[in-house]
Amino acid sequence: MRLHRLDITAFGPFGGSQNVDFDTLSAAGLFLLHGPTGAGKTSVLDAVCYALYGTVPGARQTGQGLTLRSDHADPATRTEVRLELTVAGRRLEITRQPPWERPKRRGAGTTLDKAQTWLREYDATARAWKDLSRSHQEIGEEITQLLGMSREQFCQVVLLPQGDFARFLRADAGARGQLLGRLFDTQRFADVEKRLAERRRTTEARVRDGDSVLLADAHRMQQEAGDAMELPELAPGEPGLAAAVLAAAAVARSTARERLTVAHCRLTAAESAQFAADRALAGVRELARSQARFAEARQRAVRLEERAAEHRAAQARMERARKAEAVAPALELREAAEEEHRGAAGAEVRARALLPESLAGAGAAGLAAAARKAAEELGGLESARRAERRLAEVVDERARLDRQERDDEDTLREAAGWLAGWDARRAALQSRVDSAQEAATRAEQLAVQRDPARRRLEAARLRDELGRDTDEAQRAALASAQRAVAARTHWLDLKEQRLNGIAAELAAELAEGEPCAVCGATEHPAPAEKFAGHVDREAEEGALAALQRADEQRARDERRLGTAREALAAAGAEAGDSPTAQLASQADELEREYAQARRLGSTLHAAHEELRLAEQERERRLAERQQAEVRAAARLTRREGLDAEQTVLEAELAQARGSAASVSARAGQLERQVALLTDAADSARAAEDTARHLKDTDARLADAAYRAGFDTPEAAAAALLDDTAHRELQRRLDERQSEEAAVRAVLAETDTAAAAQRPPADLDAAERIAAVAAQRLRDAASARDRAARSCTELDRLSARATTGVRQLAPLREEYDRVARLAGLTAGTSADNERRMRLESYVLAARLEQVAAAATVRLRRISSGRYTLVHSDDRTGRGRSGLGLHVVDAWTGRERDTATLSGGETFFASLALALGLADVVTDEAGGVRLDTLFIDEGFGSLDDQTLDEVLDVLDSLRERDRTVGIVSHVADLRRRVHAQLEVSKGRTGSALRQHGV
């Protein structure tokens, strides 16, 4: 990292804009940043840190934003820091502006502007700067990544501030390791530790999961084996778990096979007993069935004999029903003919009741002839009906034309009335637009005049106030001048009186035999004597001092009067000679005019819009009027044609409808007449036909009844059975016949009769014996099945456990190997004697290099007395690796760096910082630190040590490195020629480069 240029505006003690050319200062390799206490030397380093990180170093970091702003800055000037540097081969420019409470552009008070940040990079090819980002977060991450250090680390290695100079020297192992890890990029070794730890946890979890599965299988095997298996008292992950589970499983499988053999033998014996009991039960059940069957058949035979008379009556009723079935078709035909005749006769009566009296007695032929005549007359009315429909259409169209004519007349009347006032309406709307436009223009002009008027009023008020101050200052200056004149007069009077009495004053100093200071005589015959009111030297000097004080007061009052007059002249130049009340009245009147003009001007858009809508309304009215006139001309022609067609149609229809109201009414009358006549003729013919058919069916029914053996048709009808009664009677006869056959068959069986002669069967005793045998068989079968399932499940679980153990073996080996490596790199393994982590081991090597590089300069500065050494000793039970000690060659002892004195701590810290920069720069991929700053500490060195330190710093030019010394030690200004001086004053501090 190399700095090129720093620009500061309104930052810290710097009220204006200052810049630092680091390229010029770096040409000397060593430069001095000096100035009086409080001038702002450290603020230059604060600006560098703020540009890079957006914050200032630790102890001075009291807040952000407004606390960085200079109290000397003009209110209109914004705080800004711009730094140009080269880092990682890239030339960058960083600009930061903290939050700023600036004066409001309008009105009184302030407003807060947010912080701003810019990052640019110089493109050597295009020879121009290009913007990279304006995001605070992105820029912070980019700079931190390029520098490889946080703000705190940057201050410890590059920018060593007051109070923090020896922090790295005396830092503990943790803080020192964090800094070295960022500088030397050892995160990859920490990642290795983390990766090994994660892999150890992963493999351990997998081993524990495998052991958990194995233990779960062992628990299931124990559930199957019962007391025959004992589980090992081991947790998942403990050694020996797999072997113990497999051994217990082998014992459980052997015991289960023995139990299966015993259960199989018991099942065979139970099956034999069950077979014998089932055969005995079957024989008893067959005997009981035969005995019950014979007894039931005897009871059924007795019941059949009791119902014999009823059976014979049913047979006779069935015979008469079969004979009547031959007459049934004739009966059905006669009933149908009678029903048909009754319907036809009723229809004829109803149809004739609707006819006129003249046709009520006509026969079927006469009615048919009248219907044909009416139908012919109806057919002749079809043309007239079409004409009637057309006439209705003509009338409707004529009415529609009349409605259109009335609507168009209304439209024309409204359009004419609206258009008659168009010119006046347009003129009024245009006048509103013009007035609003003039008001808007007037408001813009007044807006321009408002600010000058307000400024002039404020200047007038300031002028009045400054006038009063000037009068007061003038009175004070006049009084001071009078007092100064009086003091001068008094001093001159005293001086003259002293000169008049100077002889007495000289005579008082004469001594006998001593030469006179005026004449040189050694004799003093008549020395002068002091008179009353003599003025001596002290009185004269007191009067002179009073005169000087009066002159100083007069000068101050005159300067105050001059300043007041200058301010009054400036305010008067801006305010003019107008009275303040008049300017206030003018400003108020201007505000009122502006408010009124702005209010009227705000209606401009509405006036424009109203005028546009009115013009659109006029165009619409004109279009409607034109369309109405076109439609009126077309209606005139159409109305004449419709009137002629209506006359012709009305004449035709008057002839066709006769006495009816309309052709449709006449057609309706004829349609109803044709329908009534046709219906009556059809009904008369149907009544005649059904009467003849009824007579024929009566003759056929009487003949059928006689042939069937019945005296009358009524007797045959009474003997008939309906379907339900016939089926019920036949069912009873069939059931009687089936029951007689079944009883005879059972009573004729030889085995059944023989069983009835034997003693009654004891079925309950046989069933109890068979149930006991069946239960024993089920128990034996269940025991055998349980033993078989247990053997099968134990074999399966044992095989799975064996497979799991075999698959888990490589994972156990991997876990052991990874656990050893993880413990070794983490410093927790017994093999790691110093309990040093891998990253600490690497950093210890780097720290050893840093100590060696620092020792080269430390020996030179301390005249060979001190040497920095790295220590990897353990402290108590803690870890080791990042200790740092100093070896004193005068005593030959190694001691802690905290025992060094103030000056020794300073040059040891300086040597360590320079050694750290060398090692970081030489490290491949490290951050090159080309610019270092050292803030204070040189005042604690004696002259010889200071020379040695400066020689060491001067030697850095060989490595193209620049060191800036921040100090107020006066001797350094003589020794270091390239200087950046900070001077302070009442208006703020300033920077000046010289000696380069």
Tab-separated table of C-alpha atoms in Angstrom, residues 273-647:
chain	number	residue	atom	x	y	z
A	273	ALA	CA	-55.968	-86.480	19.877
A	274	GLN	CA	-57.954	-83.941	17.861
A	275	PHE	CA	-58.548	-86.445	15.011
A	276	ALA	CA	-59.966	-89.123	17.377
A	277	ALA	CA	-62.252	-86.607	19.152
A	278	ASP	CA	-63.592	-85.303	15.813
A	279	ARG	CA	-64.485	-88.862	14.617
A	280	ALA	CA	-66.393	-89.624	17.817
A	281	LEU	CA	-68.272	-86.297	17.625
A	282	ALA	CA	-69.265	-86.937	13.994
A	283	GLY	CA	-70.814	-90.358	14.917
A	284	VAL	CA	-72.840	-88.897	17.796
A	285	ARG	CA	-74.049	-86.018	15.616
A	286	GLU	CA	-75.225	-88.431	12.852
A	287	LEU	CA	-77.217	-90.560	15.366
A	288	ALA	CA	-78.849	-87.467	16.889
A	289	ARG	CA	-79.784	-86.196	13.418
A	290	SER	CA	-81.424	-89.492	12.360
A	291	GLN	CA	-83.449	-89.742	15.585
A	292	ALA	CA	-84.659	-86.157	15.305
A	293	ARG	CA	-85.575	-86.651	11.608
A	294	PHE	CA	-87.769	-89.744	12.283
A	295	ALA	CA	-89.630	-88.011	15.110
A	296	GLU	CA	-90.297	-84.950	12.971
A	297	ALA	CA	-91.708	-87.114	10.076
A	298	ARG	CA	-94.239	-88.798	12.414
A	299	GLN	CA	-95.497	-85.397	13.600
A	300	ARG	CA	-95.895	-84.106	10.017
A	301	ALA	CA	-97.989	-87.201	9.016
A	302	VAL	CA	-100.455	-86.512	11.871
A	303	ARG	CA	-100.917	-82.865	10.782
A	304	LEU	CA	-101.606	-83.915	7.120
A	305	GLU	CA	-104.409	-86.269	8.181
A	306	GLU	CA	-106.063	-83.525	10.199
A	307	ARG	CA	-106.375	-81.196	7.086
A	308	ALA	CA	-107.644	-83.811	4.494
A	309	ALA	CA	-111.269	-82.335	4.110
A	310	GLU	CA	-109.922	-78.857	3.458
A	311	HIS	CA	-107.666	-80.305	0.755
A	312	ARG	CA	-110.569	-81.952	-1.126
A	313	ALA	CA	-112.620	-78.662	-1.183
A	314	ALA	CA	-109.684	-76.817	-2.674
A	315	GLN	CA	-109.363	-79.417	-5.435
A	316	ALA	CA	-113.096	-78.979	-6.411
A	317	ARG	CA	-112.722	-75.148	-6.515
A	318	MET	CA	-109.691	-75.476	-8.809
A	319	GLU	CA	-111.672	-77.714	-11.238
A	320	ARG	CA	-114.565	-75.138	-11.681
A	321	ALA	CA	-111.981	-72.358	-12.232
A	322	ARG	CA	-110.310	-74.367	-15.038
A	323	LYS	CA	-113.743	-74.751	-16.849
A	324	ALA	CA	-114.491	-71.017	-16.483
A	325	GLU	CA	-111.194	-70.143	-18.077
A	326	ALA	CA	-112.648	-71.237	-21.482
A	327	VAL	CA	-115.318	-68.464	-21.177
A	328	ALA	CA	-112.896	-65.781	-19.977
A	329	PRO	CA	-111.866	-64.496	-23.486
A	330	ALA	CA	-115.518	-63.894	-24.454
A	331	LEU	CA	-116.194	-62.132	-21.174
A	332	GLU	CA	-113.182	-59.827	-21.716
A	333	LEU	CA	-114.295	-58.990	-25.300
A	334	ARG	CA	-117.837	-58.159	-24.135
A	335	GLU	CA	-116.550	-55.868	-21.324
A	336	ALA	CA	-114.209	-54.070	-23.729
A	337	ALA	CA	-116.970	-53.549	-26.320
A	338	GLU	CA	-119.336	-52.182	-23.688
A	339	GLU	CA	-116.693	-49.767	-22.351
A	340	GLU	CA	-115.845	-48.584	-25.875
A	341	HIS	CA	-119.539	-47.948	-26.707
A	342	ARG	CA	-120.102	-45.943	-23.533
A	343	GLY	CA	-117.077	-43.729	-24.354
A	344	ALA	CA	-118.135	-43.125	-27.952
A	345	ALA	CA	-121.708	-42.259	-26.976
A	346	GLY	CA	-120.540	-39.756	-24.377
A	347	ALA	CA	-118.158	-38.098	-26.845
A	348	GLU	CA	-120.977	-37.729	-29.400
A	349	VAL	CA	-123.240	-36.062	-26.832
A	350	ARG	CA	-120.486	-33.592	-25.853
A	351	ALA	CA	-119.588	-32.769	-29.467
A	352	ARG	CA	-123.228	-32.118	-30.516
A	353	ALA	CA	-123.740	-29.847	-27.501
A	354	LEU	CA	-121.212	-27.370	-29.002
A	355	LEU	CA	-122.914	-27.178	-32.434
A	356	PRO	CA	-125.569	-24.642	-33.502
A	357	GLU	CA	-129.212	-25.720	-33.180
A	358	SER	CA	-129.493	-25.987	-36.923
A	359	LEU	CA	-126.908	-28.811	-37.021
A	360	ALA	CA	-127.701	-30.517	-33.689
A	361	GLY	CA	-129.818	-33.237	-35.317
A	362	ALA	CA	-127.719	-33.793	-38.457
A	363	GLY	CA	-126.176	-37.155	-39.178
A	364	ALA	CA	-122.515	-37.965	-39.541
A	365	ALA	CA	-122.557	-37.317	-43.324
A	366	GLY	CA	-124.223	-33.909	-42.934
A	367	LEU	CA	-121.731	-32.844	-40.292
A	368	ALA	CA	-118.789	-33.872	-42.526
A	369	ALA	CA	-120.171	-31.837	-45.467
A	370	ALA	CA	-120.551	-28.691	-43.306
A	371	ALA	CA	-116.929	-29.089	-42.040
A	372	ARG	CA	-115.570	-29.263	-45.604
A	373	LYS	CA	-117.422	-26.076	-46.594
A	374	ALA	CA	-116.015	-24.105	-43.646
A	375	ALA	CA	-112.439	-25.344	-44.382
A	376	GLU	CA	-112.680	-24.099	-47.970
A	377	GLU	CA	-113.692	-20.612	-46.750
A	378	LEU	CA	-110.736	-20.604	-44.255
A	379	GLY	CA	-108.221	-21.393	-47.005
A	380	GLY	CA	-109.377	-18.330	-48.932
A	381	LEU	CA	-108.392	-15.993	-46.023
A	382	GLU	CA	-104.578	-16.745	-46.094
A	383	SER	CA	-103.779	-13.869	-48.480
A	384	ALA	CA	-105.843	-11.487	-46.396
A	385	ARG	CA	-103.976	-12.540	-43.225
A	386	ARG	CA	-100.624	-11.738	-44.845
A	387	ALA	CA	-101.960	-8.328	-45.847
A	388	GLU	CA	-103.150	-7.714	-42.287
A	389	ARG	CA	-99.657	-8.499	-40.844
A	390	ARG	CA	-98.088	-6.152	-43.410
A	391	LEU	CA	-100.521	-3.371	-42.452
A	392	ALA	CA	-99.467	-3.714	-38.771
A	393	GLU	CA	-95.820	-3.409	-39.804
A	394	VAL	CA	-96.587	-0.277	-41.861
A	395	VAL	CA	-98.427	1.325	-38.927
A	396	ASP	CA	-95.528	0.528	-36.536
A	397	GLU	CA	-92.960	1.954	-38.928
A	398	ARG	CA	-95.099	5.085	-39.409
A	399	ALA	CA	-95.234	5.540	-35.594
A	400	ARG	CA	-91.448	5.000	-35.312
A	401	LEU	CA	-90.871	7.720	-37.932
A	402	ASP	CA	-93.073	10.095	-35.935
A	403	ARG	CA	-91.090	9.399	-32.736
A	404	GLN	CA	-87.798	9.967	-34.575
A	405	GLU	CA	-89.148	13.237	-35.943
A	406	ARG	CA	-90.076	14.453	-32.443
A	407	ASP	CA	-86.633	13.421	-31.059
A	408	ASP	CA	-84.806	15.204	-33.899
A	409	GLU	CA	-86.894	18.322	-33.383
A	410	ASP	CA	-85.879	18.325	-29.684
A	411	THR	CA	-82.219	17.805	-30.658
A	412	LEU	CA	-82.317	20.672	-33.185
A	413	ARG	CA	-84.013	22.956	-30.680
A	414	GLU	CA	-81.434	22.183	-27.922
A	415	ALA	CA	-78.480	22.502	-30.317
A	416	ALA	CA	-79.766	25.831	-31.640
A	417	GLY	CA	-80.252	27.151	-28.118
A	418	TRP	CA	-76.771	26.024	-26.957
A	419	LEU	CA	-74.938	27.248	-30.083
A	420	ALA	CA	-76.648	30.642	-29.867
A	421	GLY	CA	-74.635	31.393	-26.662
A	422	TRP	CA	-71.346	29.868	-27.863
A	423	ASP	CA	-69.510	33.093	-28.685
A	424	ALA	CA	-70.216	34.579	-25.277
A	425	ARG	CA	-69.323	31.361	-23.469
A	426	ARG	CA	-66.067	30.970	-25.422
A	427	ALA	CA	-65.083	34.556	-24.751
A	428	ALA	CA	-65.698	34.092	-20.990
A	429	LEU	CA	-63.664	30.868	-20.857
A	430	GLN	CA	-60.809	32.394	-22.881
A	431	SER	CA	-60.838	35.366	-20.529
A	432	ARG	CA	-60.427	32.972	-17.546
A	433	VAL	CA	-57.513	31.255	-19.296
A	434	ASP	CA	-55.826	34.582	-20.094
A	435	SER	CA	-56.301	35.828	-16.522
A	436	ALA	CA	-54.862	32.619	-15.046
A	437	GLN	CA	-51.928	32.735	-17.485
A	438	GLU	CA	-51.169	36.335	-16.562
A	439	ALA	CA	-51.397	35.431	-12.857
A	440	ALA	CA	-49.016	32.479	-13.323
A	441	THR	CA	-46.538	34.696	-15.168
A	442	ARG	CA	-46.899	37.331	-12.479
A	443	ALA	CA	-46.297	34.687	-9.771
A	444	GLU	CA	-43.063	33.590	-11.478
A	445	GLN	CA	-41.866	37.195	-11.675
A	446	LEU	CA	-42.763	37.833	-8.032
A	447	ALA	CA	-41.053	34.576	-6.968
A	448	VAL	CA	-37.811	35.935	-8.436
A	449	GLN	CA	-38.256	39.192	-6.473
A	450	ARG	CA	-39.099	37.515	-3.136
A	451	ASP	CA	-35.618	36.295	-2.151
A	452	PRO	CA	-33.870	39.627	-2.918
A	453	ALA	CA	-36.582	41.454	-0.988
A	454	ARG	CA	-36.203	39.147	2.013
A	455	ARG	CA	-32.418	39.406	1.887
A	456	ARG	CA	-32.664	43.201	1.659
A	457	LEU	CA	-35.061	43.249	4.642
A	458	GLU	CA	-32.726	41.003	6.652
A	459	ALA	CA	-29.797	43.224	5.659
A	460	ALA	CA	-31.785	46.296	6.767
A	461	ARG	CA	-32.528	44.736	10.134
A	462	LEU	CA	-28.849	43.800	10.443
A	463	ARG	CA	-27.966	47.349	9.352
A	464	ASP	CA	-30.117	48.776	12.157
A	465	GLU	CA	-28.589	46.418	14.691
A	466	LEU	CA	-25.061	47.142	13.443
A	467	GLY	CA	-25.854	50.863	13.523
A	468	ARG	CA	-26.617	50.591	17.199
A	469	ASP	CA	-23.454	48.534	17.721
A	470	THR	CA	-21.442	51.086	15.759
A	471	ASP	CA	-22.786	53.973	17.826
A	472	GLU	CA	-21.939	52.103	20.988
A	473	ALA	CA	-18.467	51.219	19.624
A	474	GLN	CA	-17.944	54.844	18.578
A	475	ARG	CA	-18.844	56.071	22.050
A	476	ALA	CA	-16.512	53.473	23.592
A	477	ALA	CA	-13.709	54.428	21.156
A	478	LEU	CA	-14.172	58.130	21.928
A	479	ALA	CA	-14.096	57.457	25.657
A	480	SER	CA	-10.984	55.273	25.259
A	481	ALA	CA	-9.295	57.999	23.200
A	482	GLN	CA	-10.096	60.583	25.851
A	483	ARG	CA	-8.747	58.313	28.557
A	484	ALA	CA	-5.591	57.679	26.489
A	485	VAL	CA	-5.057	61.464	26.012
A	486	ALA	CA	-5.541	62.017	29.716
A	487	ALA	CA	-3.098	59.201	30.552
A	488	ARG	CA	-0.541	60.604	28.104
A	489	THR	CA	-0.930	64.105	29.577
A	490	HIS	CA	-0.513	62.703	33.080
A	491	TRP	CA	2.590	60.733	32.058
A	492	LEU	CA	4.151	63.767	30.385
A	493	ASP	CA	3.464	65.884	33.422
A	494	LEU	CA	5.090	63.334	35.707
A	495	LYS	CA	8.026	62.945	33.330
A	496	GLU	CA	8.545	66.716	33.262
A	497	GLN	CA	8.329	66.907	37.056
A	498	ARG	CA	10.848	64.062	37.362
A	499	LEU	CA	13.226	65.783	34.950
A	500	ASN	CA	12.905	68.950	36.979
A	501	GLY	CA	13.833	67.072	40.150
A	502	ILE	CA	16.340	64.649	38.522
A	503	ALA	CA	19.256	66.495	40.235
A	504	ALA	CA	17.914	65.622	43.676
A	505	GLU	CA	17.429	62.031	42.513
A	506	LEU	CA	21.054	61.862	41.251
A	507	ALA	CA	22.320	63.585	44.408
A	508	ALA	CA	20.709	60.912	46.533
A	509	GLU	CA	22.994	58.369	44.858
A	510	LEU	CA	26.268	60.384	45.424
A	511	ALA	CA	28.819	59.065	47.913
A	512	GLU	CA	31.804	60.912	49.361
A	513	GLY	CA	34.906	60.200	47.273
A	514	GLU	CA	32.843	58.477	44.478
A	515	PRO	CA	32.805	60.217	41.068
A	516	CYS	CA	29.569	61.889	39.987
A	517	ALA	CA	27.689	60.072	37.199
A	518	VAL	CA	27.113	63.408	35.433
A	519	CYS	CA	30.296	65.449	35.902
A	520	GLY	CA	32.759	62.899	37.270
A	521	ALA	CA	33.782	65.034	40.295
A	522	THR	CA	34.639	63.237	43.483
A	523	GLU	CA	33.646	66.174	45.684
A	524	HIS	CA	30.023	67.125	46.118
A	525	PRO	CA	29.917	70.456	47.970
A	526	ALA	CA	26.167	71.313	47.411
A	527	PRO	CA	24.054	68.366	46.389
A	528	ALA	CA	20.443	69.127	45.448
A	529	GLU	CA	17.682	68.149	47.837
A	530	LYS	CA	14.265	66.647	47.051
A	531	PHE	CA	11.318	68.997	47.356
A	532	ALA	CA	7.798	68.209	48.464
A	533	GLY	CA	5.845	66.285	45.783
A	534	HIS	CA	8.997	64.946	44.135
A	535	VAL	CA	8.252	62.380	41.323
A	536	ASP	CA	10.506	59.371	41.330
A	537	ARG	CA	11.185	56.698	38.684
A	538	GLU	CA	8.480	54.274	39.940
A	539	ALA	CA	5.775	56.949	39.674
A	540	GLU	CA	6.847	57.781	36.129
A	541	GLU	CA	6.910	54.113	35.075
A	542	GLY	CA	3.463	53.572	36.677
A	543	ALA	CA	2.098	56.474	34.654
A	544	LEU	CA	3.761	55.056	31.507
A	545	ALA	CA	2.224	51.648	32.137
A	546	ALA	CA	-1.209	53.275	32.588
A	547	LEU	CA	-0.647	55.105	29.295
A	548	GLN	CA	0.212	51.851	27.501
A	549	ARG	CA	-2.888	50.157	28.891
A	550	ALA	CA	-5.008	53.091	27.813
A	551	ASP	CA	-3.460	52.978	24.319
A	552	GLU	CA	-4.102	49.253	24.040
A	553	GLN	CA	-7.725	49.720	25.100
A	554	ARG	CA	-8.071	52.580	22.616
A	555	ALA	CA	-6.618	50.407	19.875
A	556	ARG	CA	-9.030	47.590	20.724
A	557	ASP	CA	-11.994	49.940	20.745
A	558	GLU	CA	-10.897	51.465	17.429
A	559	ARG	CA	-10.546	47.990	15.869
A	560	ARG	CA	-13.987	47.098	17.180
A	561	LEU	CA	-15.332	50.359	15.740
A	562	GLY	CA	-13.660	49.627	12.404
A	563	THR	CA	-15.084	46.125	12.287
A	564	ALA	CA	-18.540	47.421	13.168
A	565	ARG	CA	-18.297	50.125	10.497
A	566	GLU	CA	-17.201	47.590	7.850
A	567	ALA	CA	-20.101	45.295	8.737
A	568	LEU	CA	-22.459	48.306	8.767
A	569	ALA	CA	-21.183	49.406	5.361
A	570	ALA	CA	-21.675	45.895	3.948
A	571	ALA	CA	-25.183	45.663	5.364
A	572	GLY	CA	-25.977	49.200	4.201
A	573	ALA	CA	-24.709	48.426	0.697
A	574	GLU	CA	-27.121	45.510	0.442
A	575	ALA	CA	-30.069	47.152	2.253
A	576	GLY	CA	-29.715	50.672	0.771
A	577	ASP	CA	-31.055	53.784	2.444
A	578	SER	CA	-34.673	52.658	2.692
A	579	PRO	CA	-36.091	52.401	6.232
A	580	THR	CA	-36.577	48.918	7.635
A	581	ALA	CA	-40.309	49.445	8.161
A	582	GLN	CA	-40.669	50.449	4.511
A	583	LEU	CA	-38.710	47.366	3.359
A	584	ALA	CA	-40.803	45.135	5.647
A	585	SER	CA	-43.986	46.664	4.240
A	586	GLN	CA	-42.696	46.147	0.684
A	587	ALA	CA	-41.729	42.527	1.448
A	588	ASP	CA	-45.153	41.816	3.011
A	589	GLU	CA	-46.921	43.429	0.077
A	590	LEU	CA	-44.761	41.347	-2.283
A	591	GLU	CA	-45.693	38.169	-0.376
A	592	ARG	CA	-49.388	39.040	-0.560
A	593	GLU	CA	-49.176	39.755	-4.288
A	594	TYR	CA	-47.247	36.521	-4.812
A	595	ALA	CA	-49.786	34.465	-2.830
A	596	GLN	CA	-52.692	36.047	-4.743
A	597	ALA	CA	-50.988	35.555	-8.128
A	598	ARG	CA	-50.084	31.979	-7.276
A	599	ARG	CA	-53.664	31.256	-6.167
A	600	LEU	CA	-55.067	32.688	-9.427
A	601	GLY	CA	-52.356	31.001	-11.482
A	602	SER	CA	-53.212	27.622	-9.972
A	603	THR	CA	-56.571	27.737	-11.857
A	604	LEU	CA	-54.818	27.838	-15.259
A	605	HIS	CA	-54.994	24.082	-15.826
A	606	ALA	CA	-58.678	23.930	-14.817
A	607	ALA	CA	-59.519	26.878	-17.131
A	608	HIS	CA	-57.704	25.229	-20.063
A	609	GLU	CA	-59.526	21.987	-19.383
A	610	GLU	CA	-62.937	23.708	-19.172
A	611	LEU	CA	-62.310	25.519	-22.482
A	612	ARG	CA	-61.276	22.242	-24.143
A	613	LEU	CA	-64.414	20.472	-22.906
A	614	ALA	CA	-66.622	23.356	-24.121
A	615	GLU	CA	-65.077	23.181	-27.613
A	616	GLN	CA	-65.637	19.417	-27.674
A	617	GLU	CA	-69.301	20.020	-26.655
A	618	ARG	CA	-69.720	22.517	-29.535
A	619	GLU	CA	-68.362	20.035	-32.075
A	620	ARG	CA	-70.737	17.385	-30.728
A	621	ARG	CA	-73.760	19.736	-30.966
A	622	LEU	CA	-72.926	20.688	-34.558
A	623	ALA	CA	-72.580	17.017	-35.545
A	624	GLU	CA	-75.917	16.135	-33.904
A	625	ARG	CA	-77.696	19.003	-35.704
A	626	GLN	CA	-76.341	17.915	-39.079
A	627	GLN	CA	-77.314	14.276	-38.516
A	628	ALA	CA	-80.868	15.310	-37.452
A	629	GLU	CA	-81.334	17.344	-40.661
A	630	VAL	CA	-80.199	14.387	-42.815
A	631	ARG	CA	-82.605	12.033	-41.049
A	632	ALA	CA	-85.548	14.497	-41.530
A	633	ALA	CA	-85.042	14.552	-45.315
A	634	ALA	CA	-84.929	10.745	-45.487
A	635	ARG	CA	-88.118	10.430	-43.365
A	636	LEU	CA	-90.181	12.603	-45.763
A	637	THR	CA	-89.695	10.216	-48.696
A	638	ARG	CA	-90.280	7.111	-46.595
A	639	ARG	CA	-93.519	8.472	-45.067
A	640	GLU	CA	-95.119	9.088	-48.517
A	641	GLY	CA	-94.486	5.458	-49.609
A	642	LEU	CA	-95.927	4.066	-46.368
A	643	ASP	CA	-99.107	6.180	-46.661
A	644	ALA	CA	-99.851	4.849	-50.192
A	645	GLU	CA	-99.252	1.218	-49.144
A	646	GLN	CA	-101.476	1.629	-46.068
A	647	THR	CA	-104.453	2.838	-48.211
